[in-house]
Amino acid sequence: MSISGESSHGSRKQLERILTDASIPIGNRVRRAGLIEMRMLVKLAVPAVVAYMINYLMSMSTQIFSGHLGNLELAAASLGNTGIQVFAYGLLLGMGSAVETLCGQAYGAQQYEMLGIYLQRSAVVLLIWGIPLAVIYSFSRQILILLGESPDIAKAASIFVYGLIPQIFAYALNFPITKFMQAQSIVAPSAYISAGALLVHLVLSWLMVYKVGLGLLGASLVLSISWWIIVCGKFLYIVMSPECRCTWTGFTWQAFVGLPKFFKLSAASAVMLCLETWYFQIIVLIAGLLENPELALDSLSVCMTISGWVLMISFGFNAAVSVRVSNELGAGNPKSAAFSVFMVMMLSSLISIIMAIVIMCLRDRISYVFTEGEAVSQAVSDLCPLLAASIILSGIQPIMSGVAVGCGWQKFVAYVNVGCYYFVGIPLGVLLGFKFSLGAKGIWGGMLGGTCMQFLILLSVTIRTDWHKEVEAANKRLNKWDDKTKPLLENEN
């Protein structure tokens, strides 16, 4: 184990010792524990936020390059990126999150050799899933037309999607690798690698889109190349870094053992994440059915791109709290797990409120970053109050998902997402957008209603969590692999 790993284990023991020491006044306990937790969270969250924001900036910059080709290209890139690409992103990210629970709890219990095996099993499962996704991408034009989208926009969007096919397999490797590294609190290298990839991405995008003249296809191909640069950089770090010498011992045939069971576990995680990411995808598809689809797609595209970029902050905290909770549960520290959740929620909420205020101050000018249309600018300005509310809500909601992953509650969250998003949010958005003629504002308002309901349910569950029982559940998972080939969550739920 690396020096940083030894340090993190020592900090966790100290944190639990302080929180359980009744001889220390409650105020002093909170202050001392807060300083320790803040150090660990900053070490995890800040690099994770930077990495997520840089990765999102690559997609965001691709949309900006496309938008300056024209409003049709912006709508096409939005539909291709948010309507088709998010489908694969949600599925593969969800399946990759299974390894987050497994690696986090195994690392907390100091069962290091299993992390590399879980990484490889997850990568195999996700690569296999990438094949049918590539087939779906190749029929994107027909799918979009079948869903009622404008033929012109569908044709342009399909060109953009064709260039994203190599990205599918980069996602399939990136998500397990990232979760493997995060479970060990190795986060900063991902930020450095992503920063380098972003610089390459911007230069290549400018050359391919404007100089070579490949337009939408060039923009999406460069995005795929940039993701492969990230994957190669992270894998080289794992292989060469002394920090991973205990957790990565090389390729092994054990990666192919128990794949059906591992697939079942990954599918449960995928359902949780997919239902959430597809929710936003469906909102964009519905917007394409409005009376003025190009304007609706453009305005929603700008707002959702901004929301997504700010959401990367929460995703960074999501990753941090997932690692902290799973590590603490694996190490048998219930009070530390609960305290970590509290600290992350406070920090993320504060940052989100500040970002929402900034968005409202720039509401009349922010759309010009993406396109020069005056009509789009006015439409974006009208949507900004809903955007600000979404940003504030999103400051806490991903934290709840991170807690769910750390504890292994994926199946429960999947049920909550179905009810809140698909039985409340989407019907409400359709009703407001079409029946009451509120257009994009109505669709976004319905989406916000579903998200708000989901947040309240998960917040209630998190507050009422018995962390001692969660430690017991984690121990049961860790004790199930006597032959070291069984997934930690085998037969879970």
Short mmCIF file of C-alpha atoms in Angstrom, two decimals:
data_model
loop_
_atom_site.label_atom_id
_atom_site.label_comp_id
_atom_site.label_asym_id
_atom_site.label_seq_id
_atom_site.Cartn_x
_atom_site.Cartn_y
_atom_site.Cartn_z
CA MET A 1 0.00 0.00 0.00
CA SER A 2 1.19 3.52 -0.81
CA ILE A 3 2.05 6.18 1.75
CA SER A 4 -1.11 8.10 0.81
CA GLY A 5 -3.14 4.95 1.43
CA GLU A 6 -1.61 4.47 4.88
CA SER A 7 -2.32 8.13 5.64
CA SER A 8 -5.98 7.82 4.63
CA HIS A 9 -6.46 4.72 6.81
CA GLY A 10 -4.91 6.58 9.73
CA SER A 11 -7.16 9.59 9.21
CA ARG A 12 -10.25 7.38 9.12
CA LYS A 13 -9.34 5.73 12.42
CA GLN A 14 -8.70 9.13 14.00
CA LEU A 15 -12.01 10.52 12.69
CA GLU A 16 -14.06 7.63 14.10
CA ARG A 17 -12.20 7.86 17.40
CA ILE A 18 -13.05 11.56 17.76
CA LEU A 19 -16.71 11.11 16.80
CA THR A 20 -17.22 8.28 19.31
CA ASP A 21 -15.34 9.94 22.21
CA ALA A 22 -18.13 11.14 24.53
CA SER A 23 -15.61 12.80 26.87
CA ILE A 24 -14.99 15.53 24.27
CA PRO A 25 -17.63 18.34 24.18
CA ILE A 26 -19.90 18.05 21.14
CA GLY A 27 -18.74 21.38 19.72
CA ASN A 28 -15.07 20.40 19.89
CA ARG A 29 -15.86 16.99 18.39
CA VAL A 30 -17.61 18.54 15.40
CA ARG A 31 -14.83 21.09 14.89
CA ARG A 32 -12.00 18.56 15.09
CA ALA A 33 -13.83 15.97 13.02
CA GLY A 34 -14.78 18.66 10.51
CA LEU A 35 -11.14 19.59 9.93
CA ILE A 36 -10.13 15.97 9.35
CA GLU A 37 -13.10 15.27 7.08
CA MET A 38 -12.53 18.49 5.15
CA ARG A 39 -8.93 17.49 4.41
CA MET A 40 -10.03 14.11 3.08
CA LEU A 41 -12.94 15.58 1.10
CA VAL A 42 -10.84 18.31 -0.48
CA LYS A 43 -8.24 15.74 -1.50
CA LEU A 44 -10.98 13.71 -3.20
CA ALA A 45 -13.54 16.26 -4.35
CA VAL A 46 -11.43 19.07 -5.78
CA PRO A 47 -9.48 16.95 -8.32
CA ALA A 48 -12.68 15.01 -9.10
CA VAL A 49 -14.59 18.25 -9.76
CA VAL A 50 -11.79 19.51 -11.98
CA ALA A 51 -11.67 16.23 -13.92
CA TYR A 52 -15.44 16.08 -14.39
CA MET A 53 -15.66 19.72 -15.44
CA ILE A 54 -12.82 19.37 -17.92
CA ASN A 55 -14.37 16.23 -19.41
CA TYR A 56 -17.69 18.01 -19.70
CA LEU A 57 -15.95 21.01 -21.24
CA MET A 58 -14.85 18.75 -24.08
CA SER A 59 -18.48 17.93 -24.92
CA MET A 60 -19.49 21.53 -24.25
CA SER A 61 -16.78 22.91 -26.54
CA THR A 62 -17.81 20.44 -29.25
CA GLN A 63 -21.35 21.82 -29.00
CA ILE A 64 -20.00 25.38 -29.16
CA PHE A 65 -17.94 24.62 -32.28
CA SER A 66 -21.03 23.05 -33.85
CA GLY A 67 -23.28 25.94 -32.81
CA HIS A 68 -21.12 28.50 -34.59
CA LEU A 69 -21.68 26.58 -37.82
CA GLY A 70 -25.38 27.54 -37.58
CA ASN A 71 -28.57 27.02 -35.57
CA LEU A 72 -29.35 23.76 -37.41
CA GLU A 73 -25.93 22.38 -36.48
CA LEU A 74 -26.42 23.44 -32.84
CA ALA A 75 -29.79 21.68 -32.72
CA ALA A 76 -28.29 18.61 -34.42
CA ALA A 77 -25.32 18.44 -32.03
CA SER A 78 -27.70 18.90 -29.09
CA LEU A 79 -30.01 16.13 -30.26
CA GLY A 80 -27.10 13.82 -31.09
CA ASN A 81 -25.20 14.57 -27.90
CA THR A 82 -28.10 14.72 -25.43
CA GLY A 83 -30.62 12.58 -27.30
CA ILE A 84 -28.42 9.65 -28.41
CA GLN A 85 -24.99 9.87 -26.78
CA VAL A 86 -26.42 10.27 -23.26
CA PHE A 87 -28.15 6.91 -23.80
CA ALA A 88 -24.77 5.16 -23.96
CA TYR A 89 -23.24 7.41 -21.29
CA GLY A 90 -25.98 6.58 -18.78
CA LEU A 91 -25.90 2.86 -19.47
CA LEU A 92 -22.11 2.48 -19.29
CA LEU A 93 -21.67 4.89 -16.38
CA GLY A 94 -24.36 3.04 -14.49
CA MET A 95 -22.81 -0.36 -15.14
CA GLY A 96 -19.41 1.07 -14.22
CA SER A 97 -20.73 2.36 -10.89
CA ALA A 98 -21.12 -1.23 -9.66
CA VAL A 99 -17.34 -1.47 -9.38
CA GLU A 100 -17.42 1.73 -7.30
CA THR A 101 -19.30 -0.02 -4.49
CA LEU A 102 -17.17 -3.15 -4.74
CA CYS A 103 -13.78 -1.45 -4.92
CA GLY A 104 -14.63 1.15 -2.28
CA GLN A 105 -15.69 -1.37 0.34
CA ALA A 106 -12.88 -3.81 -0.52
CA TYR A 107 -10.32 -1.02 -0.19
CA GLY A 108 -11.80 0.08 3.14
CA ALA A 109 -11.44 -3.52 4.36
CA GLN A 110 -7.84 -3.64 3.02
CA GLN A 111 -8.63 -6.44 0.54
CA TYR A 112 -6.51 -4.75 -2.12
CA GLU A 113 -5.91 -7.60 -4.57
CA MET A 114 -9.62 -7.73 -5.48
CA LEU A 115 -9.71 -4.18 -6.89
CA GLY A 116 -7.81 -5.07 -10.06
CA ILE A 117 -10.01 -8.13 -10.63
CA TYR A 118 -13.19 -6.07 -10.25
CA LEU A 119 -11.80 -3.46 -12.66
CA GLN A 120 -11.13 -6.09 -15.33
CA ARG A 121 -14.49 -7.83 -14.88
CA SER A 122 -16.29 -4.52 -15.23
CA ALA A 123 -14.30 -3.58 -18.34
CA VAL A 124 -15.11 -6.91 -20.02
CA VAL A 125 -18.83 -6.55 -19.30
CA LEU A 126 -18.94 -2.94 -20.54
CA LEU A 127 -16.98 -3.69 -23.74
CA ILE A 128 -19.45 -6.44 -24.59
CA TRP A 129 -22.31 -3.99 -24.06
CA GLY A 130 -20.61 -1.50 -26.35
CA ILE A 131 -21.30 -3.69 -29.41
CA PRO A 132 -25.13 -3.39 -29.42
CA LEU A 133 -24.78 0.30 -28.55
CA ALA A 134 -22.65 0.83 -31.66
CA VAL A 135 -25.42 -0.78 -33.73
CA ILE A 136 -27.97 1.59 -32.18
CA TYR A 137 -25.73 4.57 -33.04
CA SER A 138 -25.54 3.46 -36.67
CA PHE A 139 -29.35 3.65 -36.94
CA SER A 140 -29.65 6.98 -35.13
CA ARG A 141 -31.24 8.81 -38.09
CA GLN A 142 -34.03 6.25 -38.45
CA ILE A 143 -34.57 6.17 -34.67
CA LEU A 144 -34.89 9.95 -34.42
CA ILE A 145 -37.33 10.14 -37.34
CA LEU A 146 -39.34 7.29 -35.81
CA LEU A 147 -39.55 9.32 -32.60
CA GLY A 148 -41.03 12.21 -34.57
CA GLU A 149 -38.01 14.49 -34.89
CA SER A 150 -37.56 16.84 -37.85
CA PRO A 151 -36.00 14.96 -40.83
CA ASP A 152 -33.46 17.77 -41.40
CA ILE A 153 -32.36 17.81 -37.76
CA ALA A 154 -32.35 13.99 -37.59
CA LYS A 155 -30.13 13.76 -40.66
CA ALA A 156 -27.62 16.28 -39.31
CA ALA A 157 -27.70 14.68 -35.83
CA SER A 158 -26.98 11.22 -37.26
CA ILE A 159 -23.82 12.55 -38.95
CA PHE A 160 -22.68 13.84 -35.56
CA VAL A 161 -23.52 10.51 -33.86
CA TYR A 162 -21.54 8.42 -36.38
CA GLY A 163 -18.36 10.11 -35.15
CA LEU A 164 -19.21 9.16 -31.55
CA ILE A 165 -19.14 5.39 -32.13
CA PRO A 166 -15.45 5.04 -31.05
CA GLN A 167 -16.33 6.99 -27.91
CA ILE A 168 -18.61 4.14 -26.76
CA PHE A 169 -15.66 1.80 -26.19
CA ALA A 170 -13.62 4.57 -24.57
CA TYR A 171 -16.49 5.01 -22.07
CA ALA A 172 -16.52 1.23 -21.50
CA LEU A 173 -12.93 1.36 -20.25
CA ASN A 174 -12.89 4.82 -18.69
CA PHE A 175 -15.66 4.36 -16.13
CA PRO A 176 -14.25 1.21 -14.44
CA ILE A 177 -10.73 2.68 -14.50
CA THR A 178 -11.95 5.92 -12.93
CA LYS A 179 -13.90 4.15 -10.17
CA PHE A 180 -10.90 1.88 -9.50
CA MET A 181 -8.69 4.93 -8.97
CA GLN A 182 -11.26 6.88 -6.94
CA ALA A 183 -11.75 3.97 -4.52
CA GLN A 184 -8.07 4.40 -3.57
CA SER A 185 -8.38 8.20 -3.31
CA ILE A 186 -6.25 8.56 -6.45
CA VAL A 187 -8.02 11.49 -8.07
CA ALA A 188 -5.51 14.21 -8.98
CA PRO A 189 -3.89 12.29 -11.88
CA SER A 190 -7.28 12.09 -13.63
CA ALA A 191 -7.52 15.89 -13.51
CA TYR A 192 -4.05 16.34 -15.04
CA ILE A 193 -4.74 13.80 -17.78
CA SER A 194 -8.11 15.40 -18.60
CA ALA A 195 -6.53 18.87 -18.73
CA GLY A 196 -3.97 17.68 -21.27
CA ALA A 197 -6.67 15.96 -23.32
CA LEU A 198 -8.77 19.15 -23.32
CA LEU A 199 -5.94 21.18 -24.83
CA VAL A 200 -5.48 18.60 -27.58
CA HIS A 201 -9.25 18.50 -28.09
CA LEU A 202 -9.61 22.25 -28.60
CA VAL A 203 -6.80 22.42 -31.15
CA LEU A 204 -7.99 19.37 -33.09
CA SER A 205 -11.61 20.57 -33.05
CA TRP A 206 -10.66 23.94 -34.52
CA LEU A 207 -8.59 22.26 -37.23
CA MET A 208 -11.13 19.56 -38.15
CA VAL A 209 -14.27 21.72 -38.04
CA TYR A 210 -13.06 24.98 -39.58
CA LYS A 211 -9.82 24.29 -41.43
CA VAL A 212 -10.32 20.76 -42.77
CA GLY A 213 -14.05 21.42 -43.14
CA LEU A 214 -15.40 18.16 -41.71
CA GLY A 215 -18.13 20.03 -39.83
CA LEU A 216 -20.31 17.97 -37.46
CA LEU A 217 -18.57 14.69 -38.25
CA GLY A 218 -15.15 16.20 -37.54
CA ALA A 219 -16.37 17.67 -34.24
CA SER A 220 -17.67 14.33 -32.95
CA LEU A 221 -14.66 12.33 -34.20
CA VAL A 222 -12.32 14.62 -32.30
CA LEU A 223 -14.45 14.13 -29.17
CA SER A 224 -14.01 10.36 -29.52
CA ILE A 225 -10.25 10.73 -29.99
CA SER A 226 -10.01 12.92 -26.90
CA TRP A 227 -11.75 10.33 -24.74
CA TRP A 228 -9.35 7.64 -25.94
CA ILE A 229 -6.44 9.89 -24.94
CA ILE A 230 -7.92 10.07 -21.43
CA VAL A 231 -8.37 6.30 -21.21
CA CYS A 232 -4.82 5.56 -22.36
CA GLY A 233 -3.37 8.13 -19.97
CA LYS A 234 -5.21 6.70 -16.94
CA PHE A 235 -4.32 3.12 -17.75
CA LEU A 236 -0.64 3.98 -18.15
CA TYR A 237 -0.76 5.67 -14.76
CA ILE A 238 -2.26 2.55 -13.14
CA VAL A 239 0.36 0.28 -14.68
CA MET A 240 3.34 2.51 -13.90
CA SER A 241 2.39 4.17 -10.59
CA PRO A 242 3.63 2.71 -7.27
CA GLU A 243 0.30 3.82 -5.74
CA CYS A 244 -1.43 0.93 -7.54
CA ARG A 245 1.17 -1.78 -7.03
CA CYS A 246 -1.01 -3.61 -4.45
CA THR A 247 -4.30 -3.22 -6.30
CA TRP A 248 -3.15 -3.78 -9.90
CA THR A 249 -1.12 -6.96 -10.30
CA GLY A 250 -1.60 -7.38 -14.04
CA PHE A 251 -4.15 -9.05 -16.29
CA THR A 252 -5.72 -12.23 -14.98
CA TRP A 253 -8.11 -14.91 -16.21
CA GLN A 254 -10.15 -14.29 -13.05
CA ALA A 255 -11.57 -11.31 -14.91
CA PHE A 256 -13.66 -13.80 -16.93
CA VAL A 257 -14.87 -15.77 -13.89
CA GLY A 258 -18.39 -15.14 -12.64
CA LEU A 259 -19.25 -12.68 -15.43
CA PRO A 260 -23.00 -13.49 -15.42
CA LYS A 261 -23.23 -12.61 -11.71
CA PHE A 262 -21.12 -9.53 -12.18
CA PHE A 263 -23.31 -8.56 -15.13
CA LYS A 264 -26.41 -8.87 -12.92
CA LEU A 265 -24.86 -6.57 -10.33
CA SER A 266 -23.76 -4.09 -13.01
CA ALA A 267 -27.24 -4.12 -14.56
CA ALA A 268 -28.79 -3.13 -11.21
CA SER A 269 -26.43 -0.16 -11.00
CA ALA A 270 -27.08 0.71 -14.65
CA VAL A 271 -30.84 0.86 -14.11
CA MET A 272 -30.37 3.42 -11.34
CA LEU A 273 -28.14 5.71 -13.41
CA CYS A 274 -29.89 5.14 -16.73
CA LEU A 275 -33.31 6.09 -15.44
CA GLU A 276 -31.79 9.38 -14.33
CA THR A 277 -29.73 10.23 -17.41
CA TRP A 278 -32.41 9.03 -19.84
CA TYR A 279 -34.87 11.30 -18.07
CA PHE A 280 -33.02 14.35 -19.34
CA GLN A 281 -32.62 12.70 -22.73
CA ILE A 282 -36.38 12.22 -23.03
CA ILE A 283 -36.95 15.87 -22.13
CA VAL A 284 -34.82 16.90 -25.14
CA LEU A 285 -36.65 14.46 -27.43
CA ILE A 286 -40.01 15.85 -26.27
CA ALA A 287 -38.80 19.39 -26.95
CA GLY A 288 -38.20 18.36 -30.56
CA LEU A 289 -41.96 17.81 -30.92
CA LEU A 290 -42.91 21.39 -30.01
CA GLU A 291 -44.29 23.86 -32.55
CA ASN A 292 -40.90 25.54 -33.11
CA PRO A 293 -38.54 22.60 -32.50
CA GLU A 294 -35.32 24.31 -33.55
CA LEU A 295 -35.76 27.20 -31.10
CA ALA A 296 -36.94 24.87 -28.31
CA LEU A 297 -33.99 22.54 -28.82
CA ASP A 298 -31.51 25.41 -29.02
CA SER A 299 -32.74 27.10 -25.82
CA LEU A 300 -33.02 23.85 -23.87
CA SER A 301 -29.64 22.79 -25.23
CA VAL A 302 -27.94 25.93 -23.92
CA CYS A 303 -29.61 25.68 -20.50
CA MET A 304 -29.02 21.96 -20.09
CA THR A 305 -25.41 22.31 -21.20
CA ILE A 306 -24.86 25.01 -18.56
CA SER A 307 -26.73 22.94 -15.97
CA GLY A 308 -24.68 19.90 -16.88
CA TRP A 309 -21.42 21.81 -16.56
CA VAL A 310 -22.35 23.11 -13.09
CA LEU A 311 -23.59 19.62 -12.24
CA MET A 312 -20.03 18.39 -12.70
CA ILE A 313 -19.24 20.11 -9.38
CA SER A 314 -21.88 17.99 -7.70
CA PHE A 315 -20.62 14.90 -9.54
CA GLY A 316 -17.19 15.55 -8.08
CA PHE A 317 -18.72 15.63 -4.59
CA ASN A 318 -20.80 12.59 -5.56
CA ALA A 319 -17.60 10.68 -6.31
CA ALA A 320 -16.04 11.91 -3.06
CA VAL A 321 -18.97 10.93 -0.84
CA SER A 322 -19.29 7.54 -2.56
CA VAL A 323 -15.62 6.80 -1.87
CA ARG A 324 -15.80 8.11 1.69
CA VAL A 325 -18.99 6.21 2.57
CA SER A 326 -17.90 2.91 0.99
CA ASN A 327 -14.42 3.16 2.56
CA GLU A 328 -15.83 3.93 6.01
CA LEU A 329 -18.44 1.16 5.83
CA GLY A 330 -15.79 -1.31 4.68
CA ALA A 331 -13.58 -0.23 7.59
CA GLY A 332 -16.48 -0.51 10.09
CA ASN A 333 -16.81 3.22 10.90
CA PRO A 334 -20.55 4.13 10.97
CA LYS A 335 -20.25 7.58 12.55
CA SER A 336 -17.57 8.65 10.07
CA ALA A 337 -19.78 7.58 7.16
CA ALA A 338 -22.71 9.64 8.45
CA PHE A 339 -20.52 12.65 9.21
CA SER A 340 -19.02 12.57 5.73
CA VAL A 341 -22.49 12.72 4.15
CA PHE A 342 -23.36 15.77 6.27
CA MET A 343 -20.17 17.63 5.36
CA VAL A 344 -20.49 16.96 1.63
CA MET A 345 -24.12 18.12 1.56
CA MET A 346 -23.23 21.41 3.23
CA LEU A 347 -20.32 22.16 0.91
CA SER A 348 -22.10 21.19 -2.31
CA SER A 349 -25.24 23.15 -1.40
CA LEU A 350 -23.29 26.33 -0.71
CA ILE A 351 -21.40 26.14 -4.01
CA SER A 352 -24.60 25.47 -5.97
CA ILE A 353 -26.38 28.48 -4.49
CA ILE A 354 -23.46 30.71 -5.49
CA MET A 355 -23.48 29.32 -9.04
CA ALA A 356 -27.25 29.85 -9.36
CA ILE A 357 -26.85 33.51 -8.40
CA VAL A 358 -24.12 33.94 -11.03
CA ILE A 359 -26.35 32.34 -13.70
CA MET A 360 -29.22 34.73 -12.91
CA CYS A 361 -26.89 37.74 -13.13
CA LEU A 362 -25.75 36.63 -16.63
CA ARG A 363 -29.14 35.41 -17.91
CA ASP A 364 -29.36 37.92 -20.79
CA ARG A 365 -25.87 37.26 -22.16
CA ILE A 366 -24.99 33.66 -21.42
CA SER A 367 -26.45 32.15 -24.62
CA TYR A 368 -24.04 34.11 -26.86
CA VAL A 369 -21.27 31.75 -25.84
CA PHE A 370 -23.08 29.06 -27.84
CA THR A 371 -24.83 30.88 -30.67
CA GLU A 372 -25.44 34.40 -31.93
CA GLY A 373 -29.24 34.15 -32.36
CA GLU A 374 -31.29 36.86 -30.64
CA ALA A 375 -34.37 34.61 -30.40
CA VAL A 376 -32.34 31.91 -28.65
CA SER A 377 -30.95 34.49 -26.22
CA GLN A 378 -34.46 35.60 -25.22
CA ALA A 379 -35.65 32.03 -24.85
CA VAL A 380 -32.65 31.15 -22.67
CA SER A 381 -33.23 34.24 -20.53
CA ASP A 382 -36.83 33.11 -19.92
CA LEU A 383 -35.62 29.65 -18.86
CA CYS A 384 -32.92 30.91 -16.49
CA PRO A 385 -35.10 31.03 -13.31
CA LEU A 386 -35.88 27.35 -13.80
CA LEU A 387 -32.22 26.73 -14.60
CA ALA A 388 -31.16 28.41 -11.34
CA ALA A 389 -33.65 26.33 -9.35
CA SER A 390 -32.35 23.16 -11.02
CA ILE A 391 -28.76 24.07 -10.17
CA ILE A 392 -29.60 24.57 -6.48
CA LEU A 393 -31.50 21.29 -6.33
CA SER A 394 -28.71 19.50 -8.21
CA GLY A 395 -26.26 20.66 -5.57
CA ILE A 396 -27.60 18.04 -3.18
CA GLN A 397 -29.40 15.43 -5.31
CA PRO A 398 -26.23 13.77 -6.74
CA ILE A 399 -24.88 13.49 -3.21
CA MET A 400 -27.84 11.26 -2.38
CA SER A 401 -26.98 9.08 -5.39
CA GLY A 402 -23.36 8.94 -4.19
CA VAL A 403 -24.51 7.72 -0.79
CA ALA A 404 -26.67 5.10 -2.53
CA VAL A 405 -23.67 3.81 -4.50
CA GLY A 406 -21.46 3.78 -1.42
CA CYS A 407 -24.04 1.76 0.50
CA GLY A 408 -25.18 -0.47 -2.37
CA TRP A 409 -28.78 0.84 -2.53
CA GLN A 410 -28.89 0.95 -6.34
CA LYS A 411 -32.05 -1.17 -6.70
CA PHE A 412 -34.05 0.98 -4.28
CA VAL A 413 -32.99 4.20 -6.00
CA ALA A 414 -34.02 2.69 -9.35
CA TYR A 415 -37.58 2.27 -8.05
CA VAL A 416 -37.60 5.84 -6.73
CA ASN A 417 -36.36 7.16 -10.08
CA VAL A 418 -39.07 5.31 -12.00
CA GLY A 419 -41.82 6.78 -9.85
CA CYS A 420 -40.53 10.35 -9.64
CA TYR A 421 -39.21 10.78 -13.16
CA TYR A 422 -41.47 8.69 -15.35
CA PHE A 423 -44.78 8.82 -13.47
CA VAL A 424 -44.48 12.45 -12.30
CA GLY A 425 -41.80 14.48 -14.11
CA ILE A 426 -42.37 13.51 -17.76
CA PRO A 427 -46.21 13.50 -17.68
CA LEU A 428 -46.18 16.83 -15.85
CA GLY A 429 -43.75 18.29 -18.39
CA VAL A 430 -45.87 17.11 -21.33
CA LEU A 431 -49.00 18.53 -19.69
CA LEU A 432 -47.41 21.92 -19.03
CA GLY A 433 -45.55 22.10 -22.33
CA PHE A 434 -48.35 21.06 -24.69
CA LYS A 435 -51.73 21.28 -22.90
CA PHE A 436 -50.99 24.61 -21.22
CA SER A 437 -48.82 25.83 -24.14
CA LEU A 438 -45.84 26.68 -21.93
CA GLY A 439 -43.39 25.11 -24.42
CA ALA A 440 -39.85 24.53 -23.23
CA LYS A 441 -40.58 26.22 -19.89
CA GLY A 442 -43.38 23.75 -19.21
CA ILE A 443 -41.21 20.76 -20.10
CA TRP A 444 -38.40 21.99 -17.85
CA GLY A 445 -40.89 22.74 -15.04
CA GLY A 446 -42.21 19.18 -15.15
CA MET A 447 -38.67 17.83 -15.09
CA LEU A 448 -37.92 19.98 -12.05
CA GLY A 449 -41.01 18.66 -10.26
CA GLY A 450 -39.89 15.05 -10.71
CA THR A 451 -36.36 15.84 -9.58
CA CYS A 452 -37.67 17.66 -6.50
CA MET A 453 -39.79 14.66 -5.48
CA GLN A 454 -36.84 12.29 -5.95
CA PHE A 455 -34.62 14.55 -3.86
CA LEU A 456 -37.09 14.69 -0.96
CA ILE A 457 -37.47 10.90 -0.86
CA LEU A 458 -33.72 10.21 -0.95
CA LEU A 459 -33.06 12.93 1.63
CA SER A 460 -35.61 11.35 3.97
CA VAL A 461 -34.06 7.90 3.54
CA THR A 462 -30.53 9.22 4.09
CA ILE A 463 -31.53 11.07 7.27
CA ARG A 464 -33.17 7.92 8.69
CA THR A 465 -30.29 5.60 7.75
CA ASP A 466 -29.01 3.29 10.50
CA TRP A 467 -25.27 3.43 9.75
CA HIS A 468 -24.46 0.58 12.13
CA LYS A 469 -26.69 -1.71 10.04
CA GLU A 470 -24.96 -0.48 6.88
CA VAL A 471 -21.60 -1.50 8.37
CA GLU A 472 -23.01 -4.95 9.09
CA ALA A 473 -24.32 -5.22 5.52
CA ALA A 474 -20.90 -4.24 4.15
CA ASN A 475 -19.21 -6.88 6.30
CA LYS A 476 -21.59 -9.55 4.98
CA ARG A 477 -20.69 -8.60 1.40
CA LEU A 478 -16.98 -8.74 2.15
CA ASN A 479 -17.25 -12.18 3.76
CA LYS A 480 -19.00 -13.81 0.80
CA TRP A 481 -15.97 -14.35 -1.47
CA ASP A 482 -14.10 -17.20 0.21
CA ASP A 483 -12.52 -18.23 -3.12
CA LYS A 484 -11.88 -14.60 -4.11
CA THR A 485 -13.87 -14.98 -7.32
CA LYS A 486 -17.29 -13.90 -6.07
CA PRO A 487 -18.47 -10.30 -6.41
CA LEU A 488 -18.86 -8.63 -3.03
CA LEU A 489 -22.54 -7.97 -3.66
CA GLU A 490 -23.37 -11.48 -4.88
CA ASN A 491 -26.97 -12.43 -3.98
CA GLU A 492 -27.48 -8.89 -2.68
CA ASN A 493 -31.13 -7.88 -2.37
#
